[in-house]
XYZ file of C-alpha atoms in Angstrom:
577
model
C -132.620 -65.063 42.931
C -131.139 -62.073 44.446
C -134.384 -60.299 45.537
C -135.550 -63.560 47.566
C -132.199 -63.596 49.220
C -132.357 -60.158 50.396
C -135.675 -61.035 51.796
C -134.695 -63.661 53.791
C -131.711 -62.103 54.819
C -133.617 -58.966 55.841
C -136.218 -61.412 58.048
C -133.164 -62.821 59.550
C -132.319 -59.797 60.632
C -135.470 -58.450 61.884
C -136.471 -61.821 63.948
C -133.304 -61.651 65.837
C -134.150 -58.008 66.279
C -137.428 -58.676 67.395
C -136.497 -61.424 69.775
C -133.943 -59.145 71.449
C -136.554 -55.810 72.074
C -139.602 -58.063 73.383
C -137.231 -60.303 75.848
C -138.140 -60.002 79.335
C -140.810 -57.791 78.210
C -141.865 -58.263 81.890
C -138.694 -57.365 83.163
C -139.700 -55.484 86.211
C -142.130 -58.213 87.162
C -145.285 -56.167 86.998
C -143.861 -53.670 89.586
C -144.495 -50.326 87.452
C -141.109 -49.526 87.979
C -139.987 -47.051 84.987
C -141.528 -43.463 86.110
C -142.685 -41.788 83.433
C -144.042 -45.304 81.768
C -145.889 -45.897 85.170
C -147.252 -42.293 84.800
C -148.262 -42.450 81.188
C -149.943 -46.592 81.567
C -151.964 -45.215 84.769
C -152.781 -42.293 82.398
C -153.750 -44.700 79.878
C -155.662 -46.841 82.208
C -157.906 -43.630 83.208
C -158.861 -42.956 78.948
C -161.042 -44.443 76.748
C -162.357 -44.190 73.094
C -164.745 -41.340 72.290
C -168.258 -41.885 71.025
C -167.279 -40.232 67.875
C -164.830 -37.988 65.940
C -166.177 -34.829 66.706
C -165.674 -35.773 70.382
C -162.908 -36.988 69.906
C -161.319 -33.631 68.413
C -163.388 -31.728 71.159
C -160.225 -30.702 73.879
C -162.281 -30.150 76.385
C -165.022 -33.381 75.977
C -162.752 -36.179 74.905
C -162.570 -39.130 77.148
C -158.970 -39.472 75.096
C -157.127 -36.219 76.611
C -155.166 -36.445 79.806
C -155.494 -32.905 80.423
C -159.634 -34.126 81.443
C -158.587 -36.444 84.131
C -156.927 -34.248 86.299
C -153.462 -34.616 84.448
C -152.684 -31.320 84.684
C -148.921 -31.985 83.417
C -148.355 -33.400 79.869
C -145.625 -32.587 78.218
C -145.626 -35.505 75.755
C -147.378 -36.104 72.333
C -150.998 -37.840 72.444
C -150.756 -40.282 69.623
C -148.835 -42.945 71.293
C -150.839 -42.463 74.836
C -153.962 -42.688 72.407
C -153.027 -45.510 70.084
C -151.778 -47.669 73.326
C -155.140 -46.730 74.776
C -156.675 -48.306 71.527
C -155.051 -51.226 71.019
C -155.834 -52.212 74.643
C -159.319 -51.516 74.230
C -159.941 -53.645 71.134
C -157.450 -56.239 72.675
C -159.470 -56.254 76.341
C -156.462 -55.164 78.523
C -157.778 -53.000 80.885
C -155.409 -53.698 83.712
C -152.772 -51.600 84.776
C -150.510 -54.476 83.862
C -151.918 -55.566 81.038
C -151.770 -51.978 79.499
C -147.927 -51.872 80.149
C -147.228 -55.175 78.239
C -149.464 -53.953 75.784
C -147.076 -50.649 75.363
C -143.977 -52.264 75.617
C -145.131 -54.352 72.652
C -146.200 -51.296 70.604
C -142.753 -50.066 71.581
C -141.164 -52.686 69.964
C -142.886 -52.955 66.887
C -142.316 -49.116 66.409
C -138.232 -49.511 66.377
C -138.635 -52.499 64.411
C -140.288 -51.097 62.172
C -136.908 -48.739 61.761
C -134.871 -51.595 60.443
C -136.444 -52.174 56.570
C -136.580 -48.212 56.557
C -132.669 -48.255 57.036
C -132.822 -50.941 54.456
C -134.782 -49.242 51.648
C -132.920 -45.362 52.535
C -129.688 -47.569 51.474
C -131.771 -49.509 49.167
C -132.263 -45.986 47.163
C -128.825 -44.586 47.901
C -127.530 -47.422 45.939
C -129.887 -47.294 43.694
C -128.712 -43.783 43.144
C -125.234 -44.145 43.398
C -124.727 -46.295 40.173
C -122.612 -45.189 37.297
C -122.061 -42.309 39.663
C -119.022 -41.028 41.344
C -120.244 -42.651 44.904
C -120.814 -46.059 44.503
C -121.860 -47.922 47.745
C -121.418 -52.225 48.290
C -124.697 -54.013 48.032
C -123.353 -55.387 51.523
C -123.704 -51.824 53.390
C -127.700 -52.262 53.735
C -127.629 -55.450 55.643
C -124.560 -54.660 58.052
C -126.190 -51.300 58.558
C -130.073 -52.889 59.612
C -127.537 -55.355 61.413
C -126.086 -52.914 62.977
C -129.158 -51.271 64.070
C -130.848 -54.017 65.487
C -128.035 -54.820 68.042
C -127.662 -50.993 69.371
C -128.117 -51.387 72.979
C -129.723 -47.891 73.252
C -132.841 -48.640 70.851
C -132.946 -51.936 72.683
C -133.099 -50.977 76.087
C -135.812 -48.606 75.012
C -138.073 -50.583 73.152
C -138.639 -51.797 76.726
C -139.767 -48.881 77.764
C -143.562 -47.338 76.417
C -142.625 -44.301 76.192
C -142.785 -41.273 73.256
C -139.143 -42.013 72.464
C -139.642 -44.915 69.676
C -142.385 -43.583 68.613
C -140.856 -40.254 68.039
C -137.809 -42.279 66.325
C -139.813 -44.074 63.835
C -141.813 -41.216 62.448
C -138.554 -38.608 62.257
C -136.934 -41.244 60.035
C -139.617 -42.007 58.191
C -139.988 -38.225 57.326
C -136.727 -38.148 56.368
C -136.730 -41.077 54.174
C -139.967 -39.736 51.799
C -138.108 -36.365 52.312
C -135.244 -38.298 50.191
C -137.408 -40.488 47.751
C -138.949 -36.591 46.670
C -135.471 -35.272 46.541
C -134.574 -38.699 44.209
C -137.575 -39.215 42.419
C -139.680 -35.847 42.636
C -143.187 -37.291 43.135
C -145.108 -35.232 44.906
C -146.980 -38.290 46.951
C -143.555 -38.396 48.432
C -143.202 -34.755 50.390
C -146.858 -35.678 51.250
C -146.378 -38.848 53.220
C -142.886 -36.912 54.628
C -145.614 -34.428 56.189
C -147.553 -36.702 57.854
C -144.897 -38.868 58.765
C -143.670 -35.435 60.590
C -147.035 -34.478 62.049
C -146.641 -38.646 63.713
C -143.491 -37.533 64.801
C -144.813 -33.973 66.261
C -147.458 -35.655 67.844
C -145.434 -38.191 69.492
C -143.078 -35.761 70.929
C -142.245 -31.694 70.548
C -138.679 -32.398 69.348
C -139.444 -33.896 66.501
C -138.353 -29.890 65.397
C -135.213 -31.438 65.008
C -135.305 -32.989 62.055
C -137.493 -30.023 60.064
C -134.321 -28.349 58.540
C -132.826 -31.346 56.908
C -136.532 -32.741 55.666
C -137.140 -29.388 54.131
C -133.444 -29.014 52.043
C -134.096 -32.227 50.817
C -137.311 -31.278 49.461
C -135.961 -27.785 48.005
C -132.693 -29.004 46.500
C -134.093 -29.985 43.294
C -135.293 -26.108 42.883
C -132.451 -24.426 44.385
C -130.038 -26.198 41.521
C -132.896 -24.344 39.258
C -132.142 -21.199 40.998
C -128.698 -21.735 40.608
C -129.464 -21.835 36.553
C -132.069 -19.276 36.111
C -131.240 -16.407 33.383
C -133.863 -14.231 33.905
C -136.610 -12.976 36.816
C -139.261 -14.753 35.532
C -137.396 -18.270 36.341
C -136.403 -17.087 39.617
C -139.672 -16.378 40.449
C -140.817 -19.413 39.243
C -138.301 -21.151 41.198
C -138.954 -19.607 44.399
C -142.546 -20.509 44.220
C -142.039 -23.708 43.316
C -139.903 -24.121 46.700
C -142.580 -22.050 48.688
C -145.339 -24.603 47.159
C -143.390 -27.851 47.939
C -142.535 -26.765 51.798
C -145.933 -25.622 52.314
C -147.458 -29.016 51.124
C -144.946 -30.972 53.414
C -146.421 -28.160 56.177
C -149.896 -28.491 55.817
C -149.462 -32.235 55.668
C -147.862 -32.360 59.095
C -150.696 -30.103 60.459
C -153.369 -32.214 59.487
C -151.316 -35.214 60.605
C -150.952 -33.742 64.278
C -154.601 -31.867 64.294
C -155.930 -35.637 63.355
C -153.029 -37.605 65.844
C -152.394 -35.132 68.549
C -155.595 -33.028 68.565
C -154.920 -32.144 72.273
C -151.717 -30.194 71.379
C -154.209 -27.556 70.455
C -156.652 -24.838 71.942
C -159.102 -24.981 69.816
C -160.904 -28.359 67.732
C -161.776 -25.935 64.847
C -158.872 -27.324 61.913
C -159.169 -23.301 61.042
C -157.544 -22.193 64.250
C -153.555 -23.315 64.985
C -153.355 -21.653 68.635
C -151.140 -24.399 70.610
C -153.055 -24.934 73.807
C -151.951 -22.540 76.190
C -151.692 -25.433 78.706
C -149.384 -27.945 76.717
C -147.484 -24.010 76.022
C -146.911 -23.356 79.857
C -145.911 -26.941 80.624
C -143.342 -27.252 78.011
C -142.044 -23.583 79.534
C -142.267 -24.915 83.192
C -140.358 -28.315 81.850
C -137.377 -25.929 80.436
C -137.028 -25.009 84.063
C -136.288 -27.833 85.636
C -132.905 -27.888 82.917
C -131.611 -25.183 84.465
C -128.101 -25.086 86.495
C -129.949 -23.133 89.484
C -132.816 -25.688 89.670
C -133.701 -27.720 92.801
C -135.654 -30.215 90.536
C -134.234 -34.114 91.886
C -134.286 -34.988 88.292
C -131.925 -32.088 87.381
C -128.772 -32.952 89.882
C -127.145 -35.171 87.999
C -126.543 -32.841 85.068
C -123.994 -30.312 87.729
C -120.895 -30.672 86.709
C -121.102 -32.192 83.732
C -119.062 -32.136 80.993
C -119.978 -31.066 77.764
C -118.929 -34.393 76.518
C -121.177 -36.250 78.897
C -123.131 -37.292 77.046
C -121.430 -38.325 74.127
C -119.177 -40.193 76.277
C -122.731 -42.268 77.217
C -123.773 -42.397 73.995
C -119.867 -44.041 72.620
C -119.810 -46.119 75.640
C -123.370 -47.503 76.394
C -125.902 -46.206 74.194
C -123.491 -47.728 70.579
C -120.723 -50.017 72.096
C -116.947 -48.943 71.343
C -117.211 -51.678 68.043
C -119.981 -49.818 66.431
C -118.380 -45.981 67.650
C -115.370 -47.490 66.007
C -116.952 -48.744 62.417
C -119.044 -44.849 62.605
C -115.575 -43.331 62.612
C -114.197 -45.228 59.959
C -117.428 -44.456 57.750
C -117.275 -40.867 58.549
C -114.014 -41.018 57.782
C -114.646 -42.526 54.386
C -117.477 -40.426 53.660
C -115.408 -37.044 54.494
C -112.571 -38.144 52.340
C -114.910 -39.244 49.232
C -117.243 -35.944 49.960
C -113.619 -34.043 49.727
C -112.235 -35.383 46.486
C -115.905 -34.896 44.483
C -115.872 -31.136 46.106
C -112.798 -31.072 44.481
C -113.042 -32.686 41.516
C -116.306 -30.535 41.237
C -118.544 -33.692 40.502
C -121.076 -33.361 42.986
C -123.446 -35.791 42.935
C -126.821 -36.094 44.588
C -125.947 -39.444 46.680
C -122.783 -36.787 47.721
C -125.046 -34.316 48.719
C -127.160 -36.717 51.104
C -124.137 -37.942 53.032
C -123.091 -34.399 53.431
C -126.418 -32.709 54.570
C -126.712 -35.525 56.552
C -123.069 -35.055 58.082
C -123.477 -31.507 58.921
C -127.192 -31.739 60.270
C -125.429 -34.669 62.860
C -122.467 -32.697 63.780
C -124.932 -29.226 64.878
C -127.335 -32.181 66.406
C -124.136 -33.294 68.821
C -123.220 -30.096 69.057
C -126.692 -28.704 70.401
C -126.290 -31.062 73.048
C -122.703 -30.754 74.531
C -124.472 -27.129 74.632
C -127.104 -28.253 77.055
C -127.478 -28.613 81.202
C -129.411 -32.337 80.147
C -127.235 -34.906 78.147
C -129.302 -37.741 78.686
C -129.175 -40.846 76.098
C -132.488 -41.077 74.824
C -132.359 -37.435 73.520
C -129.987 -39.036 70.817
C -131.921 -41.713 70.142
C -133.152 -40.108 67.009
C -129.577 -39.872 65.876
C -129.438 -43.755 65.964
C -130.285 -44.878 62.290
C -127.987 -42.542 60.894
C -125.640 -43.846 62.870
C -126.307 -47.038 62.084
C -126.104 -46.444 58.127
C -122.577 -44.736 58.431
C -121.409 -47.788 60.372
C -122.813 -49.438 57.925
C -120.697 -47.847 55.573
C -117.949 -47.709 57.418
C -118.007 -51.691 58.046
C -118.305 -52.409 54.152
C -115.463 -49.969 52.842
C -113.222 -51.960 56.024
C -114.237 -55.436 54.615
C -113.847 -54.552 50.856
C -110.228 -53.920 51.761
C -109.747 -57.382 53.469
C -108.647 -60.408 51.753
C -110.193 -63.284 53.567
C -113.792 -61.351 53.914
C -115.406 -64.256 55.308
C -113.501 -64.503 58.089
C -113.125 -61.168 58.417
C -117.212 -60.641 57.841
C -117.673 -63.449 60.815
C -115.392 -61.620 63.334
C -117.041 -58.696 62.895
C -120.476 -59.727 63.993
C -119.019 -61.767 66.753
C -117.658 -57.867 67.904
C -120.441 -56.724 67.249
C -123.161 -59.238 69.271
C -120.718 -58.989 72.186
C -122.235 -56.328 73.989
C -126.047 -56.416 72.984
C -125.521 -59.713 74.069
C -124.040 -58.732 77.998
C -126.838 -56.244 78.140
C -129.752 -58.192 77.465
C -129.231 -60.681 80.118
C -130.606 -57.839 82.661
C -133.369 -58.643 81.058
C -133.138 -62.700 81.936
C -132.884 -62.383 85.243
C -135.397 -60.930 88.809
C -135.557 -57.283 88.256
C -132.362 -55.503 91.498
C -135.711 -54.494 93.512
C -137.274 -57.482 93.081
C -134.361 -59.808 94.269
C -133.566 -57.064 97.199
C -137.574 -57.046 98.234
C -137.322 -60.808 98.039
C -134.489 -60.812 101.187
C -135.697 -57.693 103.030
C -139.253 -59.921 103.414
C -137.004 -63.044 104.359
C -134.755 -61.295 106.921
C -135.754 -58.488 107.832
C -137.927 -58.886 111.319
C -141.555 -57.278 110.791
C -142.743 -54.024 112.099
C -139.129 -53.005 111.410
C -138.508 -48.964 110.465
C -137.216 -49.033 106.766
C -136.026 -45.182 105.611
C -135.925 -44.886 102.237
C -135.080 -41.953 100.052
C -137.406 -39.075 98.477
C -137.658 -39.471 94.277
C -137.000 -42.800 94.536
C -138.944 -46.147 94.579
C -139.238 -47.446 98.470
C -138.482 -51.098 99.054
C -139.957 -53.373 99.672
C -142.302 -53.411 96.455
C -145.056 -55.397 97.463
C -145.478 -58.656 96.426
C -148.055 -61.133 96.445
C -146.867 -63.900 98.514
C -145.714 -61.411 101.276
C -148.091 -58.758 103.429
C -147.025 -55.662 104.430
C -145.031 -55.575 107.676
C -142.893 -52.421 107.499
C -142.914 -48.916 108.739
C -141.650 -47.290 105.952
C -140.008 -43.443 106.386
C -138.909 -40.903 103.386
C -135.807 -38.644 103.781
C -136.425 -35.495 102.375
C -132.520 -35.958 100.791
C -133.134 -33.171 97.846
C -134.188 -30.365 99.776
C -131.793 -27.965 100.477
C -129.577 -28.268 103.498
C -131.091 -26.590 106.540
C -131.008 -27.248 109.498
C -134.839 -28.344 109.800
C -133.652 -30.664 106.884
C -131.045 -32.098 109.060
C -133.269 -32.391 112.377
C -135.614 -34.354 110.393
C -133.118 -36.477 108.900
C -130.986 -37.256 111.978
C -134.838 -37.810 114.158
C -135.482 -40.328 111.337
C -132.192 -41.765 111.414
C -132.284 -42.046 115.518
C -135.117 -44.312 115.044
C -135.182 -46.364 112.249
C -133.495 -49.900 111.829
C -132.893 -49.979 108.089
C -131.709 -47.465 105.543
C -132.555 -48.636 101.624
C -131.181 -46.933 98.968
C -132.998 -48.719 96.145
C -130.560 -46.533 93.471
C -128.079 -44.045 92.931
C -130.728 -41.870 91.785
C -129.593 -39.686 95.119
C -126.503 -40.514 96.538
C -125.177 -40.796 93.201
C -125.993 -37.480 91.968
C -125.609 -35.319 95.551
C -122.319 -37.078 96.179
C -120.763 -34.990 93.083
C -122.505 -31.258 94.080
C -120.836 -30.779 97.482
C -121.239 -27.187 97.005
C -125.286 -27.203 96.437
C -125.440 -30.145 99.082
C -122.678 -29.388 101.648
C -124.050 -31.780 104.386
C -125.937 -34.066 102.405
C -122.705 -35.329 100.470
C -120.440 -35.437 103.131
C -123.207 -37.996 105.217
C -122.841 -39.709 102.100
C -119.584 -40.093 101.666
C -119.246 -41.080 105.406
C -122.399 -44.037 104.478
C -120.307 -45.801 101.673
C -117.202 -45.359 104.154
C -118.825 -47.121 106.799
C -118.214 -44.487 109.565
C -121.806 -44.120 110.479
C -123.915 -45.794 112.088
C -125.178 -47.701 109.870
C -123.519 -50.793 108.167
C -123.979 -52.311 104.582
C -125.074 -55.764 104.972
C -125.713 -56.373 101.049
C -126.248 -55.374 97.685
C -128.352 -56.140 94.526
C -127.127 -55.560 91.335
C -127.833 -56.722 87.465
C -124.655 -56.269 85.984
C -124.910 -56.624 81.572
C -123.590 -60.066 81.559
C -122.075 -63.556 79.331
C -122.484 -65.674 82.811
C -125.785 -66.794 81.228
C -123.978 -68.168 77.901
C -121.056 -69.847 80.424
C -119.138 -66.632 79.820
C -117.416 -65.377 82.736
C -117.613 -61.403 81.782
C -119.620 -59.355 83.873
C -119.607 -54.863 82.816
C -120.140 -52.630 86.128
C -122.025 -50.105 84.350
C -123.187 -48.363 87.743
C -121.426 -45.317 86.321
C -123.423 -44.856 83.393
C -125.858 -41.612 83.108
C -128.487 -42.423 85.825
C -131.474 -43.370 83.211
C -129.258 -46.043 81.879
C -129.668 -48.194 84.986
C -132.088 -46.811 87.695
C -134.943 -48.266 85.989
C -134.331 -51.711 84.568
C -131.219 -52.319 86.564
C -130.406 -50.406 89.176
C -127.932 -50.911 92.184
C -129.616 -51.590 95.336
C -127.659 -50.954 98.661
C -129.155 -52.098 102.259
C -127.672 -50.552 105.252
C -128.545 -52.007 108.398
C -128.018 -49.876 111.844
C -125.507 -51.243 113.845
């Protein structure tokens, strides 16, 4: 009976999570407004299925290799792209909009599958914490699963077809099976963990982050034997077992990567492990874009940021304050419990797992605090771990309350507020589509409209309106040279409207006057209504509870750029006086 009840509760959480992840799946109304997603789906549309397994593995001949279709710069893993192409072909979906929806559905499913893995992870820890010093409350697995279901960043990333949700799924799958091997010592778990890590690597190269934690988990049992070994023969045996286990993991991962992403390698032969020269060079080039001296447009937003900028966005936008509070409570509880057991010399396997996970999380957060680029999606792989810690914190908090039903209800309401606010952006037309409607209805035909480099021009093409404007691009991210400003001033003089379809340029440049002295000054004057252009209207889509009849709206325009510019950017329309 208990198993049925548990299954029903988990099913309810999964249904809720699925609804949150597919609500408004066509959130941009077919306008392809996420640039990475747009690039990937345009690539997928060009690809086709190979005629044989041999052709599939052949980098130079495979019709599934993006580089065979003039994609000279490709830093993504191949597996999500190939998967979407296969599913789209099976479903006979070949149009760009159809492929986009297929990809988003796959992304949502990938993220959804993390929830039962969180449940199983805590169930495993709960099972092995019985009769030990580290008891886990039976409700923890439900709270942790629910918390992940309600986390805003996973909800948002599920609405995009990028590689991040697949990376997250396979990283956590790899961790789960490494954990199972630590507790159960069955080699099949090492093999599955390796396969999962290979799929993570086939999705995105940053799968490397979880490797140290996985290798430690699958080796820990032998470290214990190494510690108690009393002669050289036993020491050698323990070292050989550690090496053999790690080798099985790496070999499984290699074979998995070879099959899922063969184009990451230079040669189709399984015996030649050299990575693709083009892929390596692309990664090297990508790393230069993150340099503080780079003039690459997306890199400007990271200049003059504090070391805590990424963590601040993680807390306020990615998790929300309520989940953060429970994560802090959970962290405090775990550290206190681990410290107590350490002092008593009563280590258990469960306490070791939590200690290692906390150390890994701390190292991960420290690493990104020291990086120039601290974008929210880079933190996605730690969200399942934070969900578990938050579930521990919430369970610990409720355990000490007398009226648990009341406090549980209050906790549920508190946890739901931020995701319910955020999901509202998918229940209304995209702000750029709203702005485009207004432009077609209010701006005279043949008007000259200015838009900015590295941003989507408006109006967007809408079926019921003909293209009727002259669009002129401003090179706002160029060096502040005389040539740049001669061109900008000439365009400003002849244009009728100036439309900022997001804060991509002005939100970054205005903060970096040392890099863009004239451009930042121009934006300050533009926003202060001190130029020849006057703000006539704006369109925004802030997270809100108004759709539920509650007059609460949260202006999140100050969040990291990528959190708003894809699915709910602020659009500003200026008219020449």
